[in-house]
Coordinates of C-alpha atoms in Angstrom, one line a residue:
Q1 CA -30.5 -27.0 31.7
Y2 CA -30.6 -25.9 28.2
S3 CA -28.8 -26.4 25.3
T4 CA -28.5 -24.3 21.5
D5 CA -26.8 -26.9 20.2
G6 CA -28.1 -30.6 21.1
Q7 CA -24.5 -31.1 22.7
T8 CA -23.6 -29.3 25.5
W9 CA -26.0 -28.4 28.2
P10 CA -24.8 -26.2 30.4
L11 CA -27.2 -25.4 33.7
L12 CA -29.4 -22.5 33.9
R13 CA -31.0 -23.2 37.4
L14 CA -31.9 -24.8 40.3
C15 CA -34.6 -24.7 42.7
H16 CA -36.9 -27.2 44.9
W17 CA -40.4 -28.0 44.0
P18 CA -42.2 -30.4 46.1
T19 CA -44.2 -33.3 44.3
H20 CA -47.7 -32.4 45.2
S21 CA -47.2 -28.8 43.8
R22 CA -48.7 -27.7 40.5
R23 CA -45.8 -26.3 38.0
F24 CA -45.9 -23.9 35.5
V25 CA -43.0 -23.3 33.3
G26 CA -41.9 -21.3 31.0
V27 CA -38.4 -18.7 29.8
M28 CA -37.8 -15.5 31.2
A29 CA -35.2 -13.0 30.4
C30 CA -34.3 -9.9 32.7
T31 CA -31.8 -6.9 32.5
P32 CA -29.9 -4.7 35.5
E33 CA -30.7 -1.6 33.5
R34 CA -34.5 -2.1 34.1
A35 CA -35.6 -0.8 31.0
G36 CA -34.5 -0.8 26.9
L37 CA -33.6 -5.2 26.8
D38 CA -35.9 -6.9 24.3
V39 CA -35.3 -10.6 23.8
V40 CA -36.8 -13.2 21.4
F41 CA -37.3 -16.7 22.5
D42 CA -37.5 -19.3 19.4
G43 CA -37.7 -22.9 19.3
F44 CA -38.6 -23.7 23.0
S45 CA -39.6 -27.2 23.8
I46 CA -40.5 -29.1 27.0
G47 CA -39.4 -32.8 26.8
A48 CA -39.0 -35.8 29.2
P49 CA -36.3 -34.8 31.6
S50 CA -32.8 -35.9 31.1
R51 CA -31.4 -38.6 32.7
K52 CA -28.1 -37.0 33.1
P53 CA -26.3 -36.3 36.7
L54 CA -27.6 -33.2 37.4
H55 CA -24.1 -31.3 37.6
D56 CA -23.7 -33.3 34.6
L57 CA -23.1 -30.6 31.9
S58 CA -22.1 -32.0 29.4

């Protein structure tokens, strides 16, 4: 989940990560046009996992 206002947390992406594997996280952006996309990520942080149910988008 991600948030731009700290109140609403829509689901961004789901994937299964086995518990025994290393994890690398980051942000990514892409465009269907294959060129010409400029993206700036600002204020990215990693924190403790949310205690909310996975599909609770509030």
